[in-house]
mmCIF file of C-alpha atoms in Angstrom:
data_model
loop_
_atom_site.group_PDB
_atom_site.id
_atom_site.type_symbol
_atom_site.label_atom_id
_atom_site.label_comp_id
_atom_site.label_asym_id
_atom_site.label_seq_id
_atom_site.Cartn_x
_atom_site.Cartn_y
_atom_site.Cartn_z
ATOM 1 C CA MET A 854 20.121 140.687 -12.140
ATOM 2 C CA SER A 855 19.758 143.899 -14.079
ATOM 3 C CA GLN A 856 22.382 145.282 -16.397
ATOM 4 C CA TYR A 857 24.682 147.963 -15.085
ATOM 5 C CA ASN A 858 27.551 150.097 -16.292
ATOM 6 C CA TYR A 859 30.326 149.364 -13.800
ATOM 7 C CA GLN A 860 32.086 152.647 -14.584
ATOM 8 C CA ASP A 861 29.051 154.786 -13.723
ATOM 9 C CA GLN A 862 28.769 156.778 -10.507
ATOM 10 C CA PHE A 863 32.529 156.739 -10.033
ATOM 11 C CA GLU A 864 33.200 157.828 -6.470
ATOM 12 C CA GLN A 865 35.675 160.657 -5.828
ATOM 13 C CA THR A 866 38.030 161.030 -2.924
ATOM 14 C CA ALA A 867 40.110 163.879 -1.555
ATOM 15 C CA GLN A 868 42.670 161.605 0.057
ATOM 16 C CA PRO A 869 46.176 161.975 -1.394
ATOM 17 C CA TYR A 870 48.154 158.923 -2.408
ATOM 18 C CA GLN A 871 51.594 158.385 -1.003
ATOM 19 C CA GLN A 872 53.111 158.695 -4.468
ATOM 20 C CA GLN A 873 52.370 158.433 -8.171
ATOM 21 C CA PHE A 874 53.347 155.187 -9.808
ATOM 22 C CA GLU A 875 55.012 156.653 -12.876
ATOM 23 C CA GLN A 876 58.138 157.484 -10.861
ATOM 24 C CA PRO A 877 60.875 154.901 -11.594
ATOM 25 C CA TYR A 878 62.246 152.903 -8.709
ATOM 26 C CA GLN A 879 65.619 154.692 -8.693
ATOM 27 C CA GLN A 880 64.025 158.078 -8.025
ATOM 28 C CA GLN A 881 62.712 159.231 -4.689
ATOM 29 C CA PRO A 882 58.910 159.349 -4.454
ATOM 30 C CA GLN A 883 57.422 162.814 -4.698
ATOM 31 C CA GLN A 884 54.582 163.940 -2.477
ATOM 32 C CA LEU A 885 51.623 165.474 -4.235
ATOM 33 C CA GLU A 886 51.322 169.185 -3.624
ATOM 34 C CA GLN A 887 47.530 169.189 -3.787
ATOM 35 C CA PRO A 888 45.130 166.506 -2.573
ATOM 36 C CA TYR A 889 44.567 164.196 -5.480
ATOM 37 C CA GLN A 890 40.999 164.175 -6.808
ATOM 38 C CA GLN A 891 40.339 160.703 -8.121
ATOM 39 C CA GLN A 892 38.642 161.287 -11.488
ATOM 40 C CA PRO A 893 37.878 158.412 -13.859
ATOM 41 C CA GLN A 894 40.427 159.514 -16.474
ATOM 42 C CA GLN A 895 43.182 159.990 -13.924
ATOM 43 C CA SER A 896 42.275 156.755 -12.167
ATOM 44 C CA ALA A 897 42.405 154.847 -15.451
ATOM 45 C CA GLN A 898 45.920 156.172 -15.991
ATOM 46 C CA LEU A 899 47.010 155.189 -12.484
ATOM 47 C CA ALA A 900 45.380 151.772 -12.921
ATOM 48 C CA GLY A 901 47.546 151.255 -15.986
ATOM 49 C CA GLN A 902 50.641 152.191 -13.995
ATOM 50 C CA PHE A 903 49.520 149.862 -11.189
ATOM 51 C CA ALA A 904 49.215 147.027 -13.713
ATOM 52 C CA GLN A 905 52.718 147.722 -15.054
ATOM 53 C CA ARG A 906 54.276 147.646 -11.587
ATOM 54 C CA PHE A 907 52.265 144.524 -10.697
ATOM 55 C CA GLN A 908 53.484 142.766 -13.851
ATOM 56 C CA LEU A 909 57.064 143.854 -13.167
ATOM 57 C CA LEU A 910 56.941 142.177 -9.763
ATOM 58 C CA ALA A 911 55.327 139.043 -11.202
ATOM 59 C CA THR A 912 57.947 138.771 -13.947
ATOM 60 C CA ASN A 913 60.735 139.180 -11.411
ATOM 61 C CA ILE A 914 59.381 136.366 -9.224
ATOM 62 C CA GLU A 915 58.870 134.140 -12.284
ATOM 63 C CA ARG A 916 62.619 134.164 -12.814
ATOM 64 C CA ILE A 917 62.727 131.799 -9.826
ATOM 65 C CA ILE A 918 59.267 130.169 -9.763
ATOM 66 C CA ARG A 919 58.770 128.860 -13.300
ATOM 67 C CA GLY A 920 55.379 128.117 -14.831
ATOM 68 C CA LYS A 921 53.310 129.252 -11.823
ATOM 69 C CA HIS A 922 51.932 132.594 -12.959
ATOM 70 C CA GLU A 923 48.560 132.102 -11.257
ATOM 71 C CA ALA A 924 50.084 131.326 -7.846
ATOM 72 C CA ILE A 925 52.417 134.326 -8.153
ATOM 73 C CA GLU A 926 49.530 136.592 -9.133
ATOM 74 C CA LEU A 927 47.492 135.446 -6.128
ATOM 75 C CA ALA A 928 50.451 136.044 -3.795
ATOM 76 C CA LEU A 929 50.839 139.588 -5.145
ATOM 77 C CA ILE A 930 47.098 140.224 -4.782
ATOM 78 C CA CYS A 931 47.478 139.261 -1.118
ATOM 79 C CA LEU A 932 50.363 141.705 -0.757
ATOM 80 C CA PHE A 933 48.461 144.643 -2.266
ATOM 81 C CA THR A 934 45.316 143.741 -0.330
ATOM 82 C CA GLU A 935 47.258 143.830 2.942
ATOM 83 C CA GLY A 936 46.141 140.268 3.438
ATOM 84 C CA HIS A 937 47.890 137.087 4.517
ATOM 85 C CA LEU A 938 48.649 133.997 2.465
ATOM 86 C CA LEU A 939 48.575 130.314 3.415
ATOM 87 C CA VAL A 940 50.455 128.051 0.994
ATOM 88 C CA GLU A 941 49.656 124.358 1.432
ATOM 89 C CA ASP A 942 51.470 121.823 -0.699
ATOM 90 C CA VAL A 943 53.747 118.805 -0.660
ATOM 91 C CA PRO A 944 57.475 119.300 -0.010
ATOM 92 C CA GLY A 945 59.705 120.522 -2.801
ATOM 93 C CA THR A 946 57.150 122.441 -4.853
ATOM 94 C CA GLY A 947 58.482 125.903 -4.028
ATOM 95 C CA LYS A 948 56.296 127.110 -1.154
ATOM 96 C CA THR A 949 59.137 128.734 0.768
ATOM 97 C CA THR A 950 60.864 129.881 -2.419
ATOM 98 C CA LEU A 951 57.718 131.714 -3.505
ATOM 99 C CA ALA A 952 57.620 133.617 -0.217
ATOM 100 C CA ARG A 953 61.352 134.381 -0.329
ATOM 101 C CA SER A 954 61.156 135.568 -3.939
ATOM 102 C CA LEU A 955 58.272 137.882 -3.081
ATOM 103 C CA ALA A 956 60.216 139.343 -0.157
ATOM 104 C CA ALA A 957 63.402 139.698 -2.227
ATOM 105 C CA SER A 958 61.567 141.646 -4.945
ATOM 106 C CA VAL A 959 60.483 144.355 -2.511
ATOM 107 C CA ASP A 960 62.941 146.598 -0.686
ATOM 108 C CA ALA A 961 61.298 145.855 2.638
ATOM 109 C CA GLU A 962 62.232 144.104 5.848
ATOM 110 C CA TRP A 963 61.402 140.423 6.025
ATOM 111 C CA ARG A 964 61.873 137.695 8.612
ATOM 112 C CA ARG A 965 61.593 133.921 8.561
ATOM 113 C CA ILE A 966 60.231 131.950 11.516
ATOM 114 C CA GLN A 967 60.747 128.177 11.486
ATOM 115 C CA PHE A 968 57.804 126.804 13.463
ATOM 116 C CA THR A 969 58.655 123.870 15.732
ATOM 117 C CA PRO A 970 56.803 122.209 18.655
ATOM 118 C CA ASP A 971 59.047 123.948 21.220
ATOM 119 C CA LEU A 972 58.534 127.456 19.787
ATOM 120 C CA LEU A 973 57.069 129.887 22.337
ATOM 121 C CA PRO A 974 54.701 132.821 21.663
ATOM 122 C CA SER A 975 57.360 135.251 22.900
ATOM 123 C CA ASP A 976 59.750 133.860 20.279
ATOM 124 C CA ILE A 977 57.402 135.382 17.697
ATOM 125 C CA THR A 978 56.048 138.553 19.246
ATOM 126 C CA GLY A 979 58.979 139.611 21.437
ATOM 127 C CA VAL A 980 59.443 140.013 25.158
ATOM 128 C CA SER A 981 59.875 142.717 27.799
ATOM 129 C CA ILE A 982 63.269 142.622 29.525
ATOM 130 C CA PHE A 983 64.233 144.601 32.614
ATOM 131 C CA ASN A 984 66.966 147.141 31.916
ATOM 132 C CA GLN A 985 68.944 147.604 35.122
ATOM 133 C CA ALA A 986 70.666 150.732 33.821
ATOM 134 C CA HIS A 987 67.349 152.527 33.271
ATOM 135 C CA GLN A 988 65.434 150.635 35.970
ATOM 136 C CA LYS A 989 62.529 149.823 33.690
ATOM 137 C CA PHE A 990 61.250 147.131 31.358
ATOM 138 C CA GLU A 991 62.078 147.496 27.663
ATOM 139 C CA PHE A 992 60.285 145.673 24.883
ATOM 140 C CA HIS A 993 62.498 143.702 22.499
ATOM 141 C CA HIS A 994 60.741 143.190 19.179
ATOM 142 C CA GLY A 995 60.278 139.682 17.868
ATOM 143 C CA PRO A 996 60.614 138.564 14.230
ATOM 144 C CA VAL A 997 56.953 139.369 13.560
ATOM 145 C CA PHE A 998 57.924 143.057 13.361
ATOM 146 C CA ALA A 999 58.742 143.039 9.650
ATOM 147 C CA ASN A 1000 56.996 143.885 6.403
ATOM 148 C CA ILE A 1001 56.877 140.289 5.176
ATOM 149 C CA VAL A 1002 56.940 137.424 7.683
ATOM 150 C CA LEU A 1003 57.505 133.870 6.455
ATOM 151 C CA ALA A 1004 55.941 131.383 8.895
ATOM 152 C CA ASP A 1005 57.472 128.123 7.702
ATOM 153 C CA GLU A 1006 55.600 124.889 8.581
ATOM 154 C CA ILE A 1007 53.118 126.815 10.723
ATOM 155 C CA ASN A 1008 51.178 123.675 11.641
ATOM 156 C CA ARG A 1009 54.175 122.222 13.497
ATOM 157 C CA ALA A 1010 53.874 124.728 16.364
ATOM 158 C CA SER A 1011 51.531 124.277 19.312
ATOM 159 C CA PRO A 1012 48.104 125.962 19.249
ATOM 160 C CA LYS A 1013 49.313 128.418 21.911
ATOM 161 C CA THR A 1014 52.151 129.553 19.640
ATOM 162 C CA GLN A 1015 49.901 129.668 16.586
ATOM 163 C CA ALA A 1016 47.527 131.912 18.536
ATOM 164 C CA ALA A 1017 50.336 134.448 18.986
ATOM 165 C CA LEU A 1018 49.730 135.452 15.376
ATOM 166 C CA LEU A 1019 45.965 136.000 15.760
ATOM 167 C CA GLU A 1020 46.116 139.590 16.990
ATOM 168 C CA VAL A 1021 48.885 140.805 14.727
ATOM 169 C CA MET A 1022 47.309 139.272 11.608
ATOM 170 C CA GLU A 1023 43.990 140.994 12.205
ATOM 171 C CA GLU A 1024 44.881 144.241 13.981
ATOM 172 C CA ARG A 1025 48.506 144.645 12.836
ATOM 173 C CA ARG A 1026 49.783 145.186 16.335
ATOM 174 C CA VAL A 1027 51.142 143.144 19.223
ATOM 175 C CA THR A 1028 50.026 143.732 22.807
ATOM 176 C CA VAL A 1029 52.619 142.868 25.454
ATOM 177 C CA ASP A 1030 52.082 143.815 29.104
ATOM 178 C CA ALA A 1031 48.982 145.823 28.088
ATOM 179 C CA GLU A 1032 51.154 147.938 25.755
ATOM 180 C CA PRO A 1033 50.285 147.907 22.015
ATOM 181 C CA HIS A 1034 53.171 147.774 19.532
ATOM 182 C CA PRO A 1035 52.197 148.355 15.863
ATOM 183 C CA VAL A 1036 53.971 146.443 13.113
ATOM 184 C CA PRO A 1037 55.335 148.269 10.044
ATOM 185 C CA ARG A 1038 53.344 148.824 6.879
ATOM 186 C CA PRO A 1039 52.949 146.988 4.565
ATOM 187 C CA PHE A 1040 52.580 143.857 6.667
ATOM 188 C CA MET A 1041 52.002 140.361 5.318
ATOM 189 C CA VAL A 1042 52.278 136.865 6.786
ATOM 190 C CA VAL A 1043 53.086 134.084 4.327
ATOM 191 C CA ALA A 1044 52.596 130.720 6.050
ATOM 192 C CA THR A 1045 53.395 127.300 4.628
ATOM 193 C CA GLN A 1046 52.232 123.866 5.658
ATOM 194 C CA ASN A 1047 52.596 120.301 4.419
ATOM 195 C CA PRO A 1048 49.285 118.408 4.056
ATOM 196 C CA VAL A 1049 50.913 114.986 3.681
ATOM 197 C CA ASP A 1050 53.165 114.505 6.723
ATOM 198 C CA MET A 1051 50.753 114.962 9.631
ATOM 199 C CA ASP A 1052 52.987 113.450 12.361
ATOM 200 C CA GLY A 1053 53.668 116.009 15.079
ATOM 201 C CA THR A 1054 51.454 118.682 13.551
ATOM 202 C CA TYR A 1055 48.632 120.792 14.952
ATOM 203 C CA PRO A 1056 45.941 121.651 12.371
ATOM 204 C CA LEU A 1057 45.119 125.340 12.226
ATOM 205 C CA PRO A 1058 41.791 126.131 13.919
ATOM 206 C CA GLU A 1059 39.007 127.737 11.912
ATOM 207 C CA ALA A 1060 39.530 131.093 13.646
ATOM 208 C CA GLN A 1061 43.118 131.210 12.413
ATOM 209 C CA LEU A 1062 42.303 129.968 8.917
ATOM 210 C CA ASP A 1063 39.797 132.804 8.666
ATOM 211 C CA ARG A 1064 42.638 135.299 9.228
ATOM 212 C CA PHE A 1065 44.284 134.267 5.968
ATOM 213 C CA LEU A 1066 43.012 136.157 2.951
ATOM 214 C CA MET A 1067 43.808 133.233 0.641
ATOM 215 C CA LYS A 1068 44.845 129.623 0.749
ATOM 216 C CA ILE A 1069 46.637 128.366 -2.347
ATOM 217 C CA SER A 1070 48.850 125.519 -3.510
ATOM 218 C CA VAL A 1071 51.787 125.875 -5.872
ATOM 219 C CA GLY A 1072 51.581 122.398 -7.407
ATOM 220 C CA TYR A 1073 54.084 120.554 -9.545
ATOM 221 C CA PRO A 1074 55.528 122.423 -12.549
ATOM 222 C CA ASP A 1075 54.684 121.346 -16.073
ATOM 223 C CA HIS A 1076 57.236 119.412 -18.147
ATOM 224 C CA VAL A 1077 58.722 122.430 -19.931
ATOM 225 C CA SER A 1078 59.048 124.481 -16.738
ATOM 226 C CA GLU A 1079 60.714 121.639 -14.844
ATOM 227 C CA VAL A 1080 63.199 121.170 -17.684
ATOM 228 C CA GLU A 1081 64.036 124.884 -17.483
ATOM 229 C CA VAL A 1082 64.601 124.531 -13.736
ATOM 230 C CA LEU A 1083 66.988 121.628 -14.290
ATOM 231 C CA LYS A 1084 68.908 123.449 -17.026
ATOM 232 C CA GLY A 1085 69.275 126.528 -14.841
ATOM 233 C CA MET A 1086 70.919 124.701 -11.932
ATOM 234 C CA PRO A 1087 73.294 125.471 -10.359
ATOM 235 C CA THR A 1088 74.173 128.690 -12.173
ATOM 236 C CA GLY A 1089 70.621 129.862 -12.817
ATOM 237 C CA PRO A 1090 68.726 132.642 -11.067
ATOM 238 C CA GLN A 1091 68.831 132.508 -7.282
ATOM 239 C CA VAL A 1092 66.620 134.244 -4.753
ATOM 240 C CA GLU A 1093 69.587 136.068 -3.240
ATOM 241 C CA ARG A 1094 70.390 137.598 -6.641
ATOM 242 C CA LEU A 1095 66.902 138.783 -7.514
ATOM 243 C CA PRO A 1096 66.847 142.521 -8.214
ATOM 244 C CA VAL A 1097 64.674 144.727 -6.045
ATOM 245 C CA VAL A 1098 61.934 146.235 -8.222
ATOM 246 C CA ALA A 1099 59.758 148.062 -5.663
ATOM 247 C CA ARG A 1100 60.127 149.948 -2.414
ATOM 248 C CA ALA A 1101 57.964 149.465 0.650
ATOM 249 C CA SER A 1102 56.619 152.976 -0.008
ATOM 250 C CA ASP A 1103 55.700 151.887 -3.566
ATOM 251 C CA VAL A 1104 53.691 148.996 -2.141
ATOM 252 C CA SER A 1105 51.955 151.254 0.386
ATOM 253 C CA GLY A 1106 50.969 153.691 -2.362
ATOM 254 C CA MET A 1107 49.614 150.878 -4.524
ATOM 255 C CA ILE A 1108 47.645 149.521 -1.556
ATOM 256 C CA ASP A 1109 46.061 152.942 -1.063
ATOM 257 C CA PHE A 1110 45.147 153.192 -4.735
ATOM 258 C CA ALA A 1111 43.658 149.688 -4.891
ATOM 259 C CA SER A 1112 41.474 150.388 -1.853
ATOM 260 C CA ARG A 1113 39.753 153.162 -3.847
ATOM 261 C CA ILE A 1114 38.935 151.102 -6.946
ATOM 262 C CA HIS A 1115 35.285 151.700 -7.815
ATOM 263 C CA VAL A 1116 32.740 148.982 -7.056
ATOM 264 C CA ALA A 1117 29.232 149.245 -8.497
ATOM 265 C CA ASP A 1118 26.183 148.329 -6.431
ATOM 266 C CA PRO A 1119 25.407 145.126 -8.401
ATOM 267 C CA VAL A 1120 28.914 143.849 -7.630
ATOM 268 C CA TYR A 1121 28.355 144.454 -3.912
ATOM 269 C CA ASP A 1122 25.067 142.541 -4.219
ATOM 270 C CA TYR A 1123 26.826 139.710 -6.070
ATOM 271 C CA ILE A 1124 29.472 139.327 -3.344
ATOM 272 C CA VAL A 1125 26.908 139.318 -0.544
ATOM 273 C CA ALA A 1126 24.621 136.893 -2.378
ATOM 274 C CA LEU A 1127 27.539 134.544 -3.032
ATOM 275 C CA CYS A 1128 28.646 134.497 0.605
ATOM 276 C CA ALA A 1129 25.042 134.165 1.816
ATOM 277 C CA ALA A 1130 24.571 131.130 -0.448
ATOM 278 C CA THR A 1131 27.465 129.360 1.299
ATOM 279 C CA ARG A 1132 25.574 129.703 4.591
ATOM 280 C CA THR A 1133 22.544 127.820 3.251
ATOM 281 C CA SER A 1134 24.291 125.199 1.106
ATOM 282 C CA PRO A 1135 23.297 121.623 2.030
ATOM 283 C CA HIS A 1136 26.960 120.601 1.707
ATOM 284 C CA LEU A 1137 28.279 123.138 4.200
ATOM 285 C CA ARG A 1138 27.984 123.219 7.968
ATOM 286 C CA LEU A 1139 29.601 126.651 8.179
ATOM 287 C CA GLY A 1140 29.595 129.248 5.397
ATOM 288 C CA ALA A 1141 31.615 132.378 4.755
ATOM 289 C CA SER A 1142 31.422 135.119 7.383
ATOM 290 C CA PRO A 1143 31.274 138.879 6.714
ATOM 291 C CA ARG A 1144 35.061 138.818 7.017
ATOM 292 C CA GLY A 1145 35.044 136.572 3.972
ATOM 293 C CA SER A 1146 32.848 139.047 2.094
ATOM 294 C CA LEU A 1147 35.236 141.879 2.926
ATOM 295 C CA ALA A 1148 38.243 139.793 1.918
ATOM 296 C CA LEU A 1149 36.647 138.952 -1.441
ATOM 297 C CA LEU A 1150 35.856 142.621 -2.070
ATOM 298 C CA ARG A 1151 39.385 143.776 -1.245
ATOM 299 C CA ALA A 1152 40.978 141.085 -3.399
ATOM 300 C CA ALA A 1153 38.660 141.855 -6.337
ATOM 301 C CA ARG A 1154 39.712 145.518 -6.210
ATOM 302 C CA VAL A 1155 43.384 144.562 -6.492
ATOM 303 C CA LYS A 1156 42.683 142.117 -9.321
ATOM 304 C CA ALA A 1157 40.869 144.869 -11.219
ATOM 305 C CA ALA A 1158 43.804 147.262 -10.759
ATOM 306 C CA ALA A 1159 46.246 144.520 -11.796
ATOM 307 C CA ALA A 1160 44.256 144.200 -15.030
ATOM 308 C CA GLY A 1161 44.589 147.963 -15.627
ATOM 309 C CA ARG A 1162 40.985 148.751 -14.711
ATOM 310 C CA HIS A 1163 39.759 151.365 -12.223
ATOM 311 C CA TYR A 1164 36.527 149.459 -11.569
ATOM 312 C CA VAL A 1165 35.591 145.924 -10.505
ATOM 313 C CA VAL A 1166 33.619 143.538 -12.710
ATOM 314 C CA PRO A 1167 31.860 140.341 -11.535
ATOM 315 C CA GLU A 1168 34.492 138.218 -13.266
ATOM 316 C CA ASP A 1169 37.072 139.518 -10.782
ATOM 317 C CA VAL A 1170 34.925 138.255 -7.931
ATOM 318 C CA LYS A 1171 34.255 134.917 -9.592
ATOM 319 C CA ALA A 1172 37.944 134.288 -10.327
ATOM 320 C CA LEU A 1173 38.952 134.856 -6.707
ATOM 321 C CA ALA A 1174 36.053 133.130 -4.962
ATOM 322 C CA GLU A 1175 37.799 129.773 -4.491
ATOM 323 C CA PRO A 1176 41.189 130.930 -3.105
ATOM 324 C CA VAL A 1177 39.497 133.517 -0.853
ATOM 325 C CA LEU A 1178 36.475 131.560 0.411
ATOM 326 C CA ALA A 1179 37.090 127.801 0.144
ATOM 327 C CA HIS A 1180 39.328 127.507 3.225
ATOM 328 C CA ARG A 1181 36.707 129.338 5.326
ATOM 329 C CA LEU A 1182 34.012 126.735 4.620
ATOM 330 C CA ILE A 1183 33.319 123.670 6.781
ATOM 331 C CA LEU A 1184 31.656 120.661 5.202
ATOM 332 C CA THR A 1185 28.838 118.659 6.743
ATOM 333 C CA PRO A 1186 29.670 115.076 7.810
ATOM 334 C CA GLU A 1187 27.479 113.754 4.981
ATOM 335 C CA ALA A 1188 29.409 115.792 2.402
ATOM 336 C CA GLU A 1189 32.706 114.513 3.780
ATOM 337 C CA LEU A 1190 31.475 110.918 3.487
ATOM 338 C CA ARG A 1191 30.597 111.572 -0.150
ATOM 339 C CA GLU A 1192 34.099 113.118 -0.585
ATOM 340 C CA VAL A 1193 32.672 116.497 -1.568
ATOM 341 C CA THR A 1194 35.313 119.211 -1.247
ATOM 342 C CA ALA A 1195 34.760 122.806 -0.186
ATOM 343 C CA ALA A 1196 35.970 123.927 -3.598
ATOM 344 C CA ALA A 1197 33.425 121.680 -5.323
ATOM 345 C CA ALA A 1198 30.603 122.974 -3.118
ATOM 346 C CA LEU A 1199 31.654 126.550 -3.881
ATOM 347 C CA GLY A 1200 31.850 125.779 -7.587
ATOM 348 C CA GLU A 1201 28.285 124.481 -7.493
ATOM 349 C CA ILE A 1202 27.132 127.716 -5.847
ATOM 350 C CA LEU A 1203 28.984 129.834 -8.433
ATOM 351 C CA ALA A 1204 27.466 127.856 -11.306
ATOM 352 C CA GLY A 1205 23.955 128.494 -9.999
ATOM 353 C CA MET A 1206 24.483 132.137 -9.116
ATOM 354 C CA PRO A 1207 23.320 134.664 -11.773
ATOM 355 C CA VAL A 1208 26.089 137.084 -12.693
ATOM 356 C CA PRO A 1209 25.155 140.764 -13.151
ATOM 357 C CA GLN A 1210 25.606 141.854 -16.736
ATOM 358 C CA ALA A 1211 27.203 145.084 -17.919
ATOM 359 C CA ALA A 1212 24.992 147.479 -19.827
#
């Protein structure tokens, strides 16, 4: 691939942001008087402020989740991408704590749904109840109407209940009795599941897995981090005591900024070529769809902003390819017999894919 300057041809926009990031949390956000023209110099400054706020959130969560900076960074990328996160790991590694710490760090509404086999779709989305006083049906919102929704042990609910999340995860609204009800913004579903205990579980279908922007695992902490956890109990930091370091309006403004991070044409080509290669890999029966391409692009923009850049480089795409794409891939029976994983097949594609070079 030819060399390219990723900062060239920076696209401008006349859309105002909800706020500027230099305002401290204690102050009220100020609306811009004039539509903000996104120039490279100004965008570089805002990217730096984005990175500072991103790091502030990550540091706050790391007070609870020790030694898992990468998992925390990926969870925050999901938040600022307006995507959804699936955390799969063995019990006791901090899946639920990660989601709770993320919700506690943002002054936004959050709800927890404990998925069980007897959970009904209306228990998630809400239900219309007849009001005798007004002689009409009134919709009572379910727990999904929150900024951050923790779906704990999502694979323990029936497929019918799991499907209740399909519409709201993609379209950010719930339709009940032909009436659409939008959820608040920002909106993020953080789902957890245990891959070891499979008794009484219902594996998520491919259509629902594809709704999740990323699938990650927290993993066991290293020796030093686990020692710090033990020393901090029971008087150490607790989720309930975490300080709030961002408003919901802060998050919305950062989402708007990240969506306008510049992407050069060779990076677009790299993303499309990477996803197209998964569709022709001999190890894969089903490759990444265009939804996967869009998810990788959106996540790469946030990663660039989190690094203080106002433009995406191929390394951003490469770093996020596995958590964004691997769970969308389906192996062939032959690859499964040879114990080839989706991550390994994707790694082989990445190793053979030429990366565009900066000029």
